XYZ file of C-alpha atoms in Angstrom:
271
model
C 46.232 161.536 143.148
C 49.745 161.257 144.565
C 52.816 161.578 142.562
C 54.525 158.680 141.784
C 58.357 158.171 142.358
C 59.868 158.732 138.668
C 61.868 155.487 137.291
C 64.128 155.800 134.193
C 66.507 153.144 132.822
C 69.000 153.188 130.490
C 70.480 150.749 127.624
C 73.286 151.314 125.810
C 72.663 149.451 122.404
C 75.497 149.311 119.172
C 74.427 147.235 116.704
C 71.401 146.518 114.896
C 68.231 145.858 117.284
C 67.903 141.667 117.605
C 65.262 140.154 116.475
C 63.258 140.078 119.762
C 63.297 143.716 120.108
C 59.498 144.421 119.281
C 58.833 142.286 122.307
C 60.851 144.492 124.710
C 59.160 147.468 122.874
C 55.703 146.243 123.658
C 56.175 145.757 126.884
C 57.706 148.761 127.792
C 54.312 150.038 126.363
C 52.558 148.508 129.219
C 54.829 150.154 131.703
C 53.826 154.101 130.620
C 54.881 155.587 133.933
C 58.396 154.725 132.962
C 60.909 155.891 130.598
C 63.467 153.462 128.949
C 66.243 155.240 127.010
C 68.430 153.631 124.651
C 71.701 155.026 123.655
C 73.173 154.021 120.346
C 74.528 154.958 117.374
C 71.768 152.624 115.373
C 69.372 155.514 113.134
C 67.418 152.697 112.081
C 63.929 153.299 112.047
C 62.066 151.875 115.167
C 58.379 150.731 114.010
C 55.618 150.896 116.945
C 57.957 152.637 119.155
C 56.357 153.558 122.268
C 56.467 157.510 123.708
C 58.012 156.552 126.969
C 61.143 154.767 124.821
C 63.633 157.634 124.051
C 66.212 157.175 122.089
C 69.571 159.183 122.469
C 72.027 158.850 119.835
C 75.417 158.967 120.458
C 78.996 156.772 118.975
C 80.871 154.432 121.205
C 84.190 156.820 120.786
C 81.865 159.769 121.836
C 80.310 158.197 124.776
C 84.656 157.091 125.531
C 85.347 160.690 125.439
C 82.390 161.638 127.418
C 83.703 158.907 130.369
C 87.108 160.311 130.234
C 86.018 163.633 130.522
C 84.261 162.908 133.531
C 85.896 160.109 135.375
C 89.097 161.867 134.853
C 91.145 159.149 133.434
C 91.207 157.073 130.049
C 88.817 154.820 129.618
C 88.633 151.584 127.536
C 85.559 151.252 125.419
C 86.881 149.227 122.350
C 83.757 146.995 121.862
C 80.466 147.289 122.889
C 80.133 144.742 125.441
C 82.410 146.626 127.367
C 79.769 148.687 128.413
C 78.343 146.286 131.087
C 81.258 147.044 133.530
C 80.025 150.729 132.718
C 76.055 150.232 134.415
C 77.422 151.290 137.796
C 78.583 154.852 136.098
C 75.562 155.791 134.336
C 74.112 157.550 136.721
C 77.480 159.700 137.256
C 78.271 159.904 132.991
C 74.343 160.650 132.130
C 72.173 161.657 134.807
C 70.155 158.982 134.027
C 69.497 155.955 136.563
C 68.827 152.579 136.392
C 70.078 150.025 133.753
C 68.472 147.462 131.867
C 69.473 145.166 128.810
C 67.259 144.379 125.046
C 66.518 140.999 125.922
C 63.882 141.567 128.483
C 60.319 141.286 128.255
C 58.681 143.065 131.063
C 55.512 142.571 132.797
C 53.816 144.910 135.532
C 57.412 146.907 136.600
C 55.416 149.175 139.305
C 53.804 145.901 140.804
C 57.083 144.636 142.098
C 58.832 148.548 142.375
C 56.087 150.097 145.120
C 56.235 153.357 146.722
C 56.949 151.695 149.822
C 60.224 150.595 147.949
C 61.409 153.001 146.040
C 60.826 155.636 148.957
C 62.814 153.159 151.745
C 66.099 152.219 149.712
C 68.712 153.695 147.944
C 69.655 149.972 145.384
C 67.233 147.391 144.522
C 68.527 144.556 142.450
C 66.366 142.482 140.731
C 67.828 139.156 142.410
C 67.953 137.924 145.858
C 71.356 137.110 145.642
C 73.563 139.883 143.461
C 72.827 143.174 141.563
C 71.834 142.194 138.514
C 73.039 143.952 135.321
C 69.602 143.438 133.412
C 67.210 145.163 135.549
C 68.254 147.410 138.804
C 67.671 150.455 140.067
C 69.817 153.511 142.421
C 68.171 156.233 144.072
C 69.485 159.188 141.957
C 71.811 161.357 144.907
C 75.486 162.380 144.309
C 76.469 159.702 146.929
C 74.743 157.007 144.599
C 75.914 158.051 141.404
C 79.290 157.872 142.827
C 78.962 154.574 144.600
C 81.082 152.293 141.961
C 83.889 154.980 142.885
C 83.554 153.340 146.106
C 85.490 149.887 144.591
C 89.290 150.192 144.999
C 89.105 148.438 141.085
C 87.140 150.942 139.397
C 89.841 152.789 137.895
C 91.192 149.517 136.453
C 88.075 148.089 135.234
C 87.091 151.008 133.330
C 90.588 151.662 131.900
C 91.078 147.937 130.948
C 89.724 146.095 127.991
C 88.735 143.252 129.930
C 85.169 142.556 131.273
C 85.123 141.961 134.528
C 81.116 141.443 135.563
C 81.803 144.385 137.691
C 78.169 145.719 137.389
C 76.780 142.268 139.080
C 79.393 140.189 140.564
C 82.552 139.352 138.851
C 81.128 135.989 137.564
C 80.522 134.598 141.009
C 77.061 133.717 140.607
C 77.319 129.992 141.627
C 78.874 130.761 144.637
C 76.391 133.774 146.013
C 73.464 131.449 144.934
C 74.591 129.089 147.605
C 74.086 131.732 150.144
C 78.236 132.613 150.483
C 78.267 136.550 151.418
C 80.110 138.145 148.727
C 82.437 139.696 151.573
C 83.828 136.256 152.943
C 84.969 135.278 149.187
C 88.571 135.919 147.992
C 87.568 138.088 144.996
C 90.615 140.316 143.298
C 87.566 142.141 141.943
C 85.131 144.619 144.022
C 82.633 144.489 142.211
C 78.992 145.903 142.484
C 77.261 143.662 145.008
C 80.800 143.970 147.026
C 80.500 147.458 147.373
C 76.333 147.512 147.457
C 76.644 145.206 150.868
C 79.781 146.137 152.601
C 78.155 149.633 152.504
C 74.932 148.525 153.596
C 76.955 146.758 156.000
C 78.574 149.263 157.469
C 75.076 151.541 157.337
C 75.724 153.603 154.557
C 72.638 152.828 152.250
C 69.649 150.336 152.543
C 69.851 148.009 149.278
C 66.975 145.494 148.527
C 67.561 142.006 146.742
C 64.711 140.304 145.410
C 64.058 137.533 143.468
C 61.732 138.902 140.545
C 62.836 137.619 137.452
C 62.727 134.614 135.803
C 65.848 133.445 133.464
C 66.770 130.312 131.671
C 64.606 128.209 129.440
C 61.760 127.006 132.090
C 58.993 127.246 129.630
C 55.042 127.855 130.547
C 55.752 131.731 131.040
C 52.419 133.832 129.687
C 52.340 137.420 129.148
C 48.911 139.123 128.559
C 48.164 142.415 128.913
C 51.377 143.601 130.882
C 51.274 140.983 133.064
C 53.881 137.864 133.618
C 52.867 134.909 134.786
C 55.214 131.344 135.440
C 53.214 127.923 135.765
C 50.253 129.608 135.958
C 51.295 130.606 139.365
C 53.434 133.041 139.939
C 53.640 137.024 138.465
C 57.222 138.176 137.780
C 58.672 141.345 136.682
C 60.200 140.101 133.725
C 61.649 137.531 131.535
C 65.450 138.153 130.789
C 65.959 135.880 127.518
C 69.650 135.475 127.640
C 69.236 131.818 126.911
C 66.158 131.995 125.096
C 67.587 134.594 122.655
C 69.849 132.198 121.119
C 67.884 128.311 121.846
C 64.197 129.942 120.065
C 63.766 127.865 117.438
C 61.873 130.315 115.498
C 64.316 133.564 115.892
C 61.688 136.593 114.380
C 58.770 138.427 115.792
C 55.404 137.111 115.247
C 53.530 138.550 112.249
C 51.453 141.112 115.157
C 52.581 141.207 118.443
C 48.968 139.919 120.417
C 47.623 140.905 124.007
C 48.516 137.366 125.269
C 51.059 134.841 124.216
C 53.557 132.562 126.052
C 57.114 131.004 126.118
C 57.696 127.640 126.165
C 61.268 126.557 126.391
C 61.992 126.997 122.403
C 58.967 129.243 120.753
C 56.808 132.205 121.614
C 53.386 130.649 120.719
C 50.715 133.346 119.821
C 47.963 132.114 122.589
């Protein structure tokens, strides 16, 4: 049997797990051939905790001193959500690579990432139109792990309290989902996507956008088995819940987690 290209992704988590954590748990059990870490300073323990979850504990001020250390400059890590202008570094800091967030269920991951992909480019975003902070992945080579170096902002952005979106797109989602190229915008900010297509532009690294994820509160989403389907239709790689985290109207796990059950736009309903 051939190897398989390895995939890790990381998550930097500091404060207690949310409520919808068991789902992301589950289905990173149905994704065995990769390995999610989680950094954080939470020694809580995780029930049902699959083998290919690891969990690497370390504070917020050490993981400041670590980035300073290594980037060479002060950073600014004052509060956790800070962190997201961080994704692009991981790679560099940890030796780790790919990010993801908590609020993500996933379904088949190696459906969507195939050999053929994984072997051809060097980014792969998990939208057509930006790289998107939840779920991508970078081929792990020095020039890769250094690309957010490649941003004439980085040194700002990392040293400034501020978040900035500079792992996607500096907030200008409404304007790249029109079809704008980020590199005719007036932006003071380079931020990921800048630098992922003005070097793909220039020939430097193949990147691949793709629309795999579904996000909002559409409703009729199933999961069963490790698989994600939307409208009965449609298989996705996963379901970011950065609406539905806050709009469920019944915010706690059900009582066991089943083999099938579905989202509709305000409850997971055990199917």
């Amino acid at each position: 049997m051939p190897k398989i290209t390895s995939i890790a992704s990381l998550t930097c988590w500091y404060r207690a797990y949310p409520w919808y954590f068991p789902y992301f748990l589950h289905s990173c059990s149905f994704n065995p051939s990769i390995d999610f870490y989680i950094i954080t300073d939470n020694v809580e323990e995780i029930k049902n905790k699959p083998q290919n979850v690891k969990i690497v504990f370390k504070t917020l001020h050490e993981i400041k001193i670590l980035a300073s250390e290594k980037l060479g400059f002060t950073v600014n890590i004052d509060y956790p959500y800070k962190l997201c202008d961080f994704k692009p570094a991981y790679g560099f800091l940890f030796h780790f690579w790919g990010f993801s967030d908590l609020d993500i269920v996933f379904g088949s991951i190696r459906t969507f990432m195939t050999e053929r992909i994984l072997k051809q480019y060097d980014v792969i975003s998990s939208h057509y139109h930006y790289i998107t902070g939840s779920f991508c992945l970078f081929r792990n080579k020095e020039y890769v792990n250094r690309l957010f170096m490649k941003s004439k902002d980085y040194k700002m952005v990392l040293s400034d309290p501020t978040h900035f979106c500079f792992d996607e797109c500096n907030f200008l989602f409404k304007e790249l989902e029109k079809g704008t190229s980020i590199l005719e915008i007036h932006n003071p900010i380079e931020s990921m996507t800048y630098v992922v297509k003005k070097e793909e532009k220039e020939s430097h690294l193949k990147a691949f956008f793709d629309f795999v994820i579904i996000e909002g509160l559409p409703g009729n989403i199933e999961w069963e088995r490790g698989i994600l389907i939307y409208k009965q239709l449609f298989e996705v790689m996963f379901y970011h819940l950065n609406q539905f985290k806050t709009s469920c109207s019944r915010q706690r796990t059900l009582k066991s987690i089943p083999l099938k059950y579905s989202f509709t736009r305000t409850k997971i309903i055990d199917k």
